[in-house]
Short mmCIF file of C-alpha atoms in Angstrom, two decimals:
data_model
loop_
_atom_site.label_atom_id
_atom_site.label_comp_id
_atom_site.label_asym_id
_atom_site.label_seq_id
_atom_site.Cartn_x
_atom_site.Cartn_y
_atom_site.Cartn_z
CA UNK A 12 0.09 0.13 0.06
CA UNK A 13 1.50 3.20 -1.44
CA UNK A 14 0.17 5.70 0.05
CA UNK A 15 1.62 8.39 -2.00
CA UNK A 16 2.82 7.47 -5.36
CA UNK A 17 0.66 5.32 -7.77
CA UNK A 18 2.68 5.74 -11.35
CA UNK A 19 6.24 7.22 -11.51
CA UNK A 20 6.08 10.43 -11.99
CA UNK A 21 2.09 10.67 -11.42
CA UNK A 22 1.82 14.07 -9.59
CA UNK A 23 -1.97 13.80 -7.50
CA UNK A 24 -2.65 17.62 -6.90
CA UNK A 25 -3.04 17.78 -10.60
CA UNK A 26 -6.21 16.12 -10.56
CA UNK A 27 -8.87 17.81 -11.49
CA UNK A 28 -12.83 18.17 -11.44
CA UNK A 29 -13.90 14.40 -11.61
CA UNK A 30 -12.58 11.42 -9.09
CA UNK A 31 -10.27 9.20 -10.79
CA UNK A 32 -10.55 5.44 -11.48
CA UNK A 33 -6.58 4.09 -9.55
CA UNK A 34 -5.44 0.31 -8.62
CA UNK A 35 -3.51 0.50 -5.48
CA UNK A 36 -0.88 -2.48 -4.20
CA UNK A 37 -1.70 -3.60 -0.88
CA UNK A 38 0.39 -5.40 0.63
CA UNK A 39 1.64 -6.08 -3.52
CA UNK A 40 -0.69 -8.85 -3.63
CA UNK A 41 -4.20 -7.66 -3.33
CA UNK A 42 -5.27 -5.21 -5.80
CA UNK A 43 -8.22 -2.95 -4.98
CA UNK A 44 -10.23 0.10 -7.19
CA UNK A 45 -10.66 2.50 -5.39
CA UNK A 46 -11.54 6.37 -5.58
CA UNK A 47 -8.61 9.03 -6.13
CA UNK A 48 -10.17 11.82 -4.74
CA UNK A 49 -8.53 15.61 -5.64
CA UNK A 50 -8.42 17.73 -2.67
CA UNK A 51 -9.09 20.82 -4.76
CA UNK A 52 -12.59 19.77 -5.41
CA UNK A 53 -13.51 20.88 -1.82
CA UNK A 54 -15.28 24.13 -2.25
CA UNK A 55 -16.76 24.42 1.60
CA UNK A 56 -19.55 25.53 -0.67
CA UNK A 57 -22.20 23.14 2.21
CA UNK A 58 -21.91 20.68 -0.72
CA UNK A 59 -18.70 18.98 0.24
CA UNK A 60 -19.95 16.04 2.48
CA UNK A 61 -21.77 14.84 0.09
CA UNK A 62 -19.35 15.44 -2.62
CA UNK A 63 -17.67 12.89 -0.61
CA UNK A 64 -21.05 10.30 -0.10
CA UNK A 65 -21.52 10.35 -4.08
CA UNK A 66 -17.89 8.66 -3.98
CA UNK A 67 -18.94 6.54 -1.11
CA UNK A 68 -21.84 5.12 -2.89
CA UNK A 69 -19.27 4.33 -5.88
CA UNK A 70 -16.70 2.94 -4.01
CA UNK A 71 -19.02 1.60 -0.58
CA UNK A 72 -16.01 0.25 1.46
CA UNK A 73 -13.40 2.52 1.35
CA UNK A 74 -11.32 5.11 -0.86
CA UNK A 75 -7.73 7.11 -0.63
CA UNK A 76 -8.07 10.92 -0.14
CA UNK A 77 -5.16 12.55 -1.34
CA UNK A 78 -4.03 16.36 -0.44
CA UNK A 79 -1.31 16.67 -2.96
CA UNK A 80 1.91 14.61 -3.01
CA UNK A 81 1.89 15.44 0.94
CA UNK A 82 -0.80 14.03 2.81
CA UNK A 83 -3.29 10.83 2.61
CA UNK A 84 -6.15 8.84 4.59
CA UNK A 85 -8.01 5.85 3.92
CA UNK A 86 -11.95 7.07 4.08
CA UNK A 87 -14.45 4.56 5.52
CA UNK A 88 -17.30 4.58 4.49
CA UNK A 89 -18.84 0.95 5.92
CA UNK A 90 -19.56 -0.18 8.77
CA UNK A 91 -17.71 -3.70 9.04
CA UNK A 92 -14.94 -1.56 8.05
CA UNK A 93 -15.63 1.18 10.93
CA UNK A 94 -16.28 -2.20 13.17
CA UNK A 95 -12.68 -3.36 12.83
CA UNK A 96 -10.85 -0.30 13.48
CA UNK A 97 -13.16 1.40 16.17
CA UNK A 98 -12.63 -1.95 18.01
CA UNK A 99 -8.56 -1.12 18.33
CA UNK A 100 -7.29 1.83 20.51
CA UNK A 101 -4.87 3.61 17.18
CA UNK A 102 -3.94 6.83 18.39
CA UNK A 103 -5.63 9.61 17.11
CA UNK A 104 -4.42 10.89 14.07
CA UNK A 105 -1.07 13.56 14.71
CA UNK A 106 -2.52 16.38 12.17
CA UNK A 107 -5.02 18.04 12.71
CA UNK A 108 -5.67 16.91 16.21
CA UNK A 109 -2.04 18.40 17.12
CA UNK A 110 -3.81 21.76 16.01
CA UNK A 111 -5.71 21.79 18.85
CA UNK A 112 -3.39 21.33 21.98
CA UNK A 113 -2.25 25.25 22.15
CA UNK A 114 -6.08 25.48 22.69
CA UNK A 115 -7.46 22.48 24.61
CA UNK A 116 -4.42 20.52 25.81
CA UNK A 117 -3.39 17.36 25.80
CA UNK A 118 -6.96 15.83 27.34
CA UNK A 119 -9.08 12.63 26.52
CA UNK A 120 -9.59 14.00 22.47
CA UNK A 121 -6.10 14.14 22.33
CA UNK A 122 -4.25 11.29 24.40
CA UNK A 123 -3.39 8.25 23.79
CA UNK A 124 -1.86 4.52 25.59
CA UNK A 125 -1.61 4.63 29.01
CA UNK A 126 -2.13 8.12 29.61
CA UNK A 127 -5.42 8.27 27.76
CA UNK A 128 -7.01 5.39 30.02
CA UNK A 129 -5.55 6.60 33.05
CA UNK A 130 -7.27 9.61 32.61
CA UNK A 131 -10.58 8.14 31.21
CA UNK A 132 -10.79 6.19 34.38
CA UNK A 133 -10.23 9.06 36.85
CA UNK A 134 -13.21 10.62 34.58
CA UNK A 135 -15.73 7.90 34.43
CA UNK A 136 -17.19 8.54 37.49
CA UNK A 137 -18.45 12.19 36.44
CA UNK A 138 -21.01 10.70 34.25
CA UNK A 139 -22.13 7.88 36.55
CA UNK A 140 -26.38 7.61 36.14
CA UNK A 141 -26.15 9.26 40.15
CA UNK A 142 -24.69 12.49 38.74
CA UNK A 143 -26.83 12.91 35.36
CA UNK A 144 -29.61 12.41 37.21
CA UNK A 145 -28.77 15.75 38.74
CA UNK A 146 -28.87 17.55 36.02
CA UNK A 147 -31.83 17.38 34.14
CA UNK A 148 -33.23 20.44 36.08
CA UNK A 149 -30.42 22.42 34.92
CA UNK A 150 -30.44 21.52 31.51
CA UNK A 151 -34.77 22.67 31.64
CA UNK A 152 -33.78 26.07 32.95
CA UNK A 153 -31.24 26.53 30.71
CA UNK A 154 -33.66 25.56 27.47
CA UNK A 155 -36.39 27.78 28.88
CA UNK A 156 -33.88 30.70 28.86
CA UNK A 157 -33.47 30.37 25.13
CA UNK A 158 -37.35 29.62 24.90
CA UNK A 159 -38.15 32.75 26.74
CA UNK A 160 -36.02 34.90 24.05
CA UNK A 161 -37.80 33.35 21.28
CA UNK A 162 -40.89 34.55 21.95
CA UNK A 163 -40.06 37.62 20.49
CA UNK A 164 -39.32 36.55 17.33
CA UNK A 165 -41.77 34.42 16.88
CA UNK A 166 -44.31 37.41 17.72
CA UNK A 167 -42.62 39.34 15.00
CA UNK A 168 -42.67 36.21 12.50
CA UNK A 169 -39.01 36.76 11.61
CA UNK A 170 -36.98 33.74 10.64
CA UNK A 171 -34.55 32.34 13.65
CA UNK A 172 -30.88 31.09 13.87
CA UNK A 173 -31.05 28.47 15.30
CA UNK A 174 -26.56 27.44 16.01
CA UNK A 175 -25.95 31.13 17.46
CA UNK A 176 -29.65 30.64 20.13
CA UNK A 177 -28.24 27.05 20.72
CA UNK A 178 -24.50 27.38 21.46
CA UNK A 179 -25.39 29.59 24.55
CA UNK A 180 -27.87 27.22 26.19
CA UNK A 181 -25.53 24.45 25.27
CA UNK A 182 -22.79 26.30 27.37
CA UNK A 183 -25.17 27.54 29.60
CA UNK A 184 -26.34 24.10 30.13
CA UNK A 185 -22.53 22.82 30.53
CA UNK A 186 -21.70 25.88 33.10
CA UNK A 187 -24.47 24.82 35.33
CA UNK A 188 -23.69 20.97 35.11
CA UNK A 189 -20.21 20.20 34.90
CA UNK A 190 -19.20 23.71 36.56
CA UNK A 191 -22.18 24.72 38.86
CA UNK A 192 -21.62 28.19 37.40
CA UNK A 193 -24.20 30.73 36.56
CA UNK A 194 -22.40 32.64 33.69
CA UNK A 195 -25.81 34.42 32.35
CA UNK A 196 -24.25 33.81 29.10
CA UNK A 197 -27.92 33.72 27.42
CA UNK A 198 -28.39 37.02 28.36
CA UNK A 199 -25.41 38.58 27.44
CA UNK A 200 -25.37 39.46 24.41
CA UNK A 201 -21.25 39.64 23.52
CA UNK A 202 -20.03 36.92 25.30
CA UNK A 203 -16.25 36.61 24.34
CA UNK A 204 -15.72 32.94 25.42
CA UNK A 205 -18.25 31.95 22.75
CA UNK A 206 -16.95 34.06 20.28
CA UNK A 207 -13.48 32.59 21.13
CA UNK A 208 -14.92 28.86 21.39
CA UNK A 209 -16.33 29.68 17.90
CA UNK A 210 -13.14 31.18 16.72
CA UNK A 211 -10.97 28.83 18.02
CA UNK A 212 -13.09 25.96 16.06
CA UNK A 213 -13.13 27.85 12.53
CA UNK A 214 -9.62 28.65 12.86
CA UNK A 215 -8.43 25.12 13.56
CA UNK A 216 -10.86 23.54 10.85
CA UNK A 217 -8.82 26.64 7.62
CA UNK A 218 -5.35 25.22 9.23
CA UNK A 219 -6.35 21.83 9.02
CA UNK A 220 -7.28 22.64 5.10
CA UNK A 221 -4.33 24.67 4.18
CA UNK A 222 -1.12 23.51 3.30
CA UNK A 223 1.18 26.39 4.57
CA UNK A 224 -0.54 26.38 7.40
CA UNK A 225 0.51 23.30 8.55
CA UNK A 226 3.79 25.05 8.65
CA UNK A 227 3.77 26.48 12.88
CA UNK A 228 6.13 29.56 12.42
CA UNK A 229 3.75 30.38 9.19
CA UNK A 230 0.54 30.25 11.43
CA UNK A 231 1.80 32.22 13.69
CA UNK A 232 2.84 34.77 11.42
CA UNK A 233 -0.51 35.14 10.21
CA UNK A 234 -3.36 37.16 11.08
CA UNK A 235 -5.03 33.94 11.26
CA UNK A 236 -1.97 33.20 13.97
CA UNK A 237 -2.62 36.24 16.19
CA UNK A 238 -6.72 35.96 16.22
CA UNK A 239 -6.02 32.03 17.15
CA UNK A 240 -3.91 33.11 20.29
CA UNK A 241 -5.84 35.72 21.40
CA UNK A 242 -8.83 33.35 21.28
CA UNK A 243 -6.60 30.65 23.33
CA UNK A 244 -6.17 33.51 25.90
CA UNK A 245 -9.84 34.76 26.33
CA UNK A 246 -10.54 30.63 26.44
CA UNK A 247 -7.46 29.57 29.25
CA UNK A 248 -8.63 33.10 31.00
CA UNK A 249 -12.28 31.65 31.22
CA UNK A 250 -11.23 28.09 32.07
CA UNK A 251 -8.69 28.97 34.88
CA UNK A 252 -10.82 31.36 36.35
CA UNK A 253 -13.57 28.95 37.16
CA UNK A 254 -11.00 26.60 38.16
CA UNK A 255 -9.66 28.76 40.86
CA UNK A 256 -12.69 29.88 42.33
CA UNK A 257 -13.79 26.19 42.90
CA UNK A 258 -10.08 25.25 44.09
CA UNK A 259 -11.23 28.41 46.56
CA UNK A 260 -13.72 26.27 47.64
CA UNK A 261 -12.38 22.83 47.92
CA UNK A 262 -9.26 24.11 50.06
CA UNK A 263 -10.05 20.46 52.04
CA UNK A 264 -11.90 16.78 52.56
CA UNK A 265 -14.30 18.93 55.37
CA UNK A 266 -15.71 21.37 52.21
CA UNK A 267 -15.79 19.18 49.98
CA UNK A 268 -18.65 17.00 52.56
CA UNK A 269 -20.36 20.46 53.01
CA UNK A 270 -20.67 20.75 48.88
CA UNK A 271 -21.97 17.52 49.09
CA UNK A 272 -24.19 18.54 51.75
CA UNK A 273 -25.91 21.13 49.80
CA UNK A 274 -25.37 20.16 46.54
CA UNK A 275 -24.43 17.12 44.17
CA UNK A 276 -20.76 16.79 43.26
CA UNK A 277 -20.23 18.32 38.94
CA UNK A 278 -17.69 17.49 36.94
CA UNK A 279 -15.49 19.51 38.64
CA UNK A 280 -15.63 18.47 42.18
CA UNK A 281 -14.86 14.88 40.86
CA UNK A 282 -11.75 15.88 38.51
CA UNK A 283 -10.23 18.06 41.72
CA UNK A 284 -10.87 14.94 44.14
CA UNK A 285 -10.42 11.89 41.93
CA UNK A 286 -7.68 10.04 42.91
CA UNK A 287 -5.85 7.04 40.72
CA UNK A 288 -4.60 3.48 42.91
CA UNK A 289 -1.40 5.19 44.32
CA UNK A 290 -3.12 8.33 45.51
CA UNK A 291 -2.40 10.25 42.78
CA UNK A 292 -4.71 13.24 41.05
CA UNK A 293 -4.46 15.35 38.17
CA UNK A 294 -2.16 17.89 37.71
CA UNK A 295 -3.18 21.41 37.08
CA UNK A 296 -1.80 20.95 33.64
CA UNK A 297 -3.90 17.86 33.51
CA UNK A 298 -7.12 19.33 34.39
CA UNK A 299 -7.19 22.34 33.08
CA UNK A 300 -6.88 20.35 29.60
CA UNK A 301 -9.48 18.04 31.22
CA UNK A 302 -11.57 21.20 31.76
CA UNK A 303 -11.33 22.70 28.19
CA UNK A 304 -11.81 19.18 26.00
CA UNK A 305 -15.02 18.96 28.38
CA UNK A 306 -16.19 22.37 27.90
CA UNK A 307 -15.91 22.23 23.68
CA UNK A 308 -16.69 18.84 23.63
CA UNK A 309 -19.59 19.11 26.08
CA UNK A 310 -21.08 22.37 24.35
CA UNK A 311 -20.12 22.37 20.59
CA UNK A 312 -21.25 18.87 19.52
CA UNK A 313 -24.44 18.78 21.71
CA UNK A 314 -25.30 22.61 19.78
CA UNK A 315 -24.46 21.22 16.73
CA UNK A 316 -26.76 17.78 17.02
CA UNK A 317 -29.74 20.03 18.66
CA UNK A 318 -29.58 21.91 16.16
CA UNK A 319 -30.29 19.49 13.22
CA UNK A 320 -32.37 17.42 14.51
CA UNK A 321 -34.88 21.00 15.51
CA UNK A 322 -33.92 21.32 11.55
CA UNK A 323 -35.45 17.73 10.18
CA UNK A 324 -38.44 18.18 12.51
CA UNK A 325 -39.12 21.99 11.20
CA UNK A 326 -38.36 20.00 7.84
CA UNK A 327 -40.96 17.38 8.65
CA UNK A 328 -43.92 18.90 10.23
CA UNK A 329 -45.85 15.53 10.53
CA UNK A 330 -42.85 13.79 12.83
CA UNK A 331 -42.72 17.11 15.34
CA UNK A 332 -46.74 17.07 15.49
CA UNK A 333 -46.29 13.30 16.51
CA UNK A 334 -43.41 14.03 19.19
CA UNK A 335 -45.34 17.41 20.03
CA UNK A 336 -48.49 15.13 21.55
CA UNK A 337 -46.30 12.52 22.64
CA UNK A 338 -44.50 15.39 25.03
CA UNK A 339 -47.55 17.07 25.79
CA UNK A 340 -49.60 14.03 26.55
CA UNK A 341 -46.18 13.93 29.28
CA UNK A 342 -46.12 17.11 30.86
CA UNK A 343 -49.65 18.14 31.11
CA UNK A 344 -49.32 21.99 32.18
CA UNK A 345 -45.16 21.25 33.00
CA UNK A 346 -43.10 23.21 31.63
CA UNK A 347 -40.14 21.59 32.62
CA UNK A 348 -38.20 17.64 32.44
CA UNK A 349 -37.88 15.57 35.00
CA UNK A 350 -35.39 12.50 35.06
CA UNK A 351 -38.52 10.08 34.87
CA UNK A 352 -39.25 11.84 31.73
CA UNK A 353 -36.40 10.62 29.45
CA UNK A 354 -37.81 7.05 29.10
CA UNK A 355 -41.57 7.89 28.19
CA UNK A 356 -40.99 9.68 25.16
CA UNK A 357 -39.81 6.99 22.72
CA UNK A 358 -41.17 8.83 19.11
CA UNK A 359 -39.12 11.66 20.32
CA UNK A 360 -35.90 9.82 20.69
CA UNK A 361 -36.61 8.39 17.53
CA UNK A 362 -36.49 10.95 16.15
CA UNK A 363 -33.65 12.25 17.57
CA UNK A 364 -31.35 8.84 16.33
CA UNK A 365 -32.58 9.63 13.13
CA UNK A 366 -31.23 13.44 13.49
CA UNK A 367 -28.11 11.96 14.72
CA UNK A 368 -28.26 9.48 11.32
CA UNK A 369 -28.29 12.49 8.93
CA UNK A 370 -26.43 14.86 10.78
CA UNK A 371 -24.00 13.60 13.09
CA UNK A 372 -22.25 16.14 15.24
CA UNK A 373 -18.40 14.67 14.83
CA UNK A 374 -18.87 13.63 11.21
CA UNK A 375 -15.18 12.54 11.12
CA UNK A 376 -12.62 10.81 13.17
CA UNK A 377 -8.89 9.39 12.02
CA UNK A 378 -7.21 7.32 13.56
CA UNK A 379 -3.24 6.16 12.51
CA UNK A 380 -3.02 2.74 12.96
CA UNK A 381 -0.54 1.22 14.86
CA UNK A 382 -0.21 -2.19 13.47
CA UNK A 383 -1.63 -3.48 10.53
CA UNK A 384 -5.39 -4.44 10.25
CA UNK A 385 -6.69 -7.33 8.14
CA UNK A 386 -10.59 -6.71 7.13
CA UNK A 387 -13.28 -9.11 6.80
CA UNK A 388 -13.17 -9.29 3.05
CA UNK A 389 -9.13 -10.00 3.28
CA UNK A 390 -7.93 -5.91 2.57
CA UNK A 391 -5.31 -5.14 4.72
CA UNK A 392 -3.43 -1.95 5.71
CA UNK A 393 0.14 -1.47 7.17
CA UNK A 394 0.57 0.64 10.43
CA UNK A 395 1.24 4.10 10.18
CA UNK A 396 -1.76 4.38 7.78
CA UNK A 397 -4.19 7.16 8.78
CA UNK A 398 -7.68 6.39 8.22
CA UNK A 399 -10.70 8.72 8.43
CA UNK A 400 -14.07 7.23 10.31
CA UNK A 401 -16.40 9.09 7.97
CA UNK A 402 -19.95 8.51 10.33
CA UNK A 403 -21.89 11.23 7.89
CA UNK A 404 -21.31 8.52 4.63
CA UNK A 405 -21.45 5.73 7.08
CA UNK A 406 -25.07 6.72 7.89
CA UNK A 407 -26.01 7.44 4.52
CA UNK A 408 -24.23 3.57 3.01
CA UNK A 409 -27.11 2.29 1.21
CA UNK A 410 -25.65 -1.34 1.34
CA UNK A 411 -26.87 -0.81 5.36
CA UNK A 412 -29.36 2.31 5.18
CA UNK A 413 -33.04 1.94 2.72
CA UNK A 414 -33.54 5.05 0.80
CA UNK A 415 -30.96 6.67 3.60
CA UNK A 416 -31.47 10.79 2.10
CA UNK A 417 -35.28 9.89 4.07
CA UNK A 418 -35.73 10.75 7.24
CA UNK A 419 -37.44 8.03 9.01
CA UNK A 420 -37.60 7.65 12.78
CA UNK A 421 -38.83 4.19 11.97
CA UNK A 422 -35.58 3.11 11.13
CA UNK A 423 -35.03 2.74 15.20
CA UNK A 424 -38.27 1.24 16.27
CA UNK A 425 -37.82 -1.97 18.08
CA UNK A 426 -39.04 -4.15 15.42
CA UNK A 427 -35.99 -2.62 13.34
CA UNK A 428 -33.24 -2.54 15.89
CA UNK A 429 -31.75 -5.46 13.50
CA UNK A 430 -29.08 -3.59 11.94
CA UNK A 431 -25.15 -3.35 11.91
CA UNK A 432 -23.66 -2.50 15.49
CA UNK A 433 -22.58 -0.04 13.73
CA UNK A 434 -24.60 1.69 10.95
CA UNK A 435 -24.94 4.14 13.58
CA UNK A 436 -22.54 5.31 15.54
CA UNK A 437 -23.03 8.99 16.29
CA UNK A 438 -20.28 9.24 19.16
CA UNK A 439 -18.03 6.75 18.05
CA UNK A 440 -17.55 3.54 19.19
CA UNK A 441 -15.37 1.13 20.94
CA UNK A 442 -12.92 1.90 24.10
CA UNK A 443 -12.41 5.33 22.33
CA UNK A 444 -16.08 6.09 22.14
CA UNK A 445 -17.49 9.56 23.63
CA UNK A 446 -17.25 8.99 27.32
CA UNK A 447 -20.02 11.83 27.61
CA UNK A 448 -22.72 10.49 24.94
CA UNK A 449 -25.06 9.69 27.66
CA UNK A 450 -24.92 13.40 28.97
CA UNK A 451 -25.38 14.76 25.32
CA UNK A 452 -28.41 12.58 25.00
CA UNK A 453 -29.89 13.29 27.82
CA UNK A 454 -29.67 17.30 27.06
CA UNK A 455 -31.00 16.67 23.03
CA UNK A 456 -34.10 14.89 24.90
CA UNK A 457 -34.69 17.65 27.27
CA UNK A 458 -33.92 20.50 24.72
CA UNK A 459 -35.74 19.22 21.86
CA UNK A 460 -39.02 18.03 23.70
CA UNK A 461 -39.41 21.44 25.25
CA UNK A 462 -38.53 23.29 22.56
CA UNK A 463 -41.22 21.16 20.64
CA UNK A 464 -44.27 21.53 23.43
CA UNK A 465 -43.92 25.59 23.24
CA UNK A 466 -43.41 26.06 19.41
CA UNK A 467 -43.86 24.71 16.34
CA UNK A 468 -41.21 25.11 13.92
CA UNK A 469 -41.27 25.39 10.13
CA UNK A 470 -38.02 25.99 7.36
CA UNK A 471 -37.00 29.22 6.09
CA UNK A 472 -36.80 27.45 2.35
CA UNK A 473 -35.06 31.11 0.78
CA UNK A 474 -32.08 30.37 3.37
CA UNK A 475 -31.19 26.60 3.05
CA UNK A 476 -28.68 25.34 5.55
CA UNK A 477 -25.27 24.34 3.63
CA UNK A 478 -23.36 21.51 5.96
CA UNK A 479 -19.79 22.26 6.38
CA UNK A 480 -17.26 19.52 8.17
CA UNK A 481 -15.55 22.05 10.44
CA UNK A 482 -14.26 19.97 13.31
CA UNK A 483 -18.59 19.39 13.92
CA UNK A 484 -21.13 19.55 11.91
CA UNK A 485 -21.47 23.73 11.22
CA UNK A 486 -23.90 25.14 8.18
CA UNK A 487 -22.04 27.58 6.33
CA UNK A 488 -25.41 29.88 6.46
CA UNK A 489 -26.54 28.94 9.58
CA UNK A 490 -29.84 27.06 10.13
CA UNK A 491 -32.84 29.31 10.64
CA UNK A 492 -36.13 28.91 10.69
CA UNK A 493 -39.92 30.53 11.78
CA UNK A 494 -41.68 30.04 14.90
CA UNK A 495 -45.07 29.90 15.57
CA UNK A 496 -46.90 29.14 18.89
CA UNK A 497 -47.61 25.39 19.35
CA UNK A 498 -51.02 24.08 20.07
#
């Protein structure tokens, strides 16, 4: 398997317009016809993911993607291939993920090997059933603050952009749940931390897509590099402030006992008190890395999921209506969700899962193979190969999903549960799956339920969203909907 050269003198970066067929020798024995895609075809016009999905339809297991003669990756689009990779503990790909380190440090998202395992074991108690149970009311409160703000555009019958509002709500929720911190970010319009997180996400993805910016020096000297460092300072100051306030509160074990009597321990409490079998806790550097990682993954990805799910319901009023009827019957005159409610909204849950299928919050995950791998069909890859697991394509693979572009929540009904174990992986899978996926699903259930309980959503047909993979799944032009009071 040769990652760069196919034929003598072949300059892959010159490929234009359409994919080309090439034959790749894998271990000089097996010949496989793949799709060779010129990276220059990506135009950031909201159709790049659909272009990749079209190649995936032509080559439904995997295909290589080159960036000039510098970087190549095998794009995996079939659940059986994904299962083989997810079942291992290969490290994240250095290219791209390393660009995150100045921002979120070396937390769970970046770490690998024994250090990753130690951090994962220390942090896992923060997502225990008893801890998550206490968060539902807090998420309900944050959601209702957002919905109260929506009363104005509803009355004025003007379009509303979802990402902006849901991002603030998700940040508000995670600050309350994970750090017992009331930020007032939803009512503070020009929140510098939100702006910083958005800028950092945009700039990291911009750097990943630029050959020039792969040079740390050139990126550092560029206007984007200056903007990135400024945003990092804002994000780190925010994190340091939250940690310092909590450390001051938890000076000793007696203070921790007092806190337990007043409220449930939160994510930060557990991080500060976590100890391994040798009595060692997280260092200050590790602590900030895990806090920044959770702040990024815990609010940005959830924001994406909720926004796209609401868009799906706006596009499909028949399913939205059925969700509303289910929720109104459950809540009655209540305007908040409780822990016991989460398992009593089966149809809404199916809609959430279907929304995550069509629009996975993290559409792409990369791994660098630490040892050779052989797939179910006998095809093999050597150690050092970079693989890109494309959830957007796996979730649309027509060999697994009938009419994959159709929004059909009944795919997730009990009678239709007999599908491939890795056909639906919005939170990844295997040992490196998303540690906070239960927190995320709970927040999605609360936010979606309370939203459709209060409002009817319809799409702004003049401004359809243009999906864009930017670390998380965003839209180039946002997601715009109209609101009407629910009857």
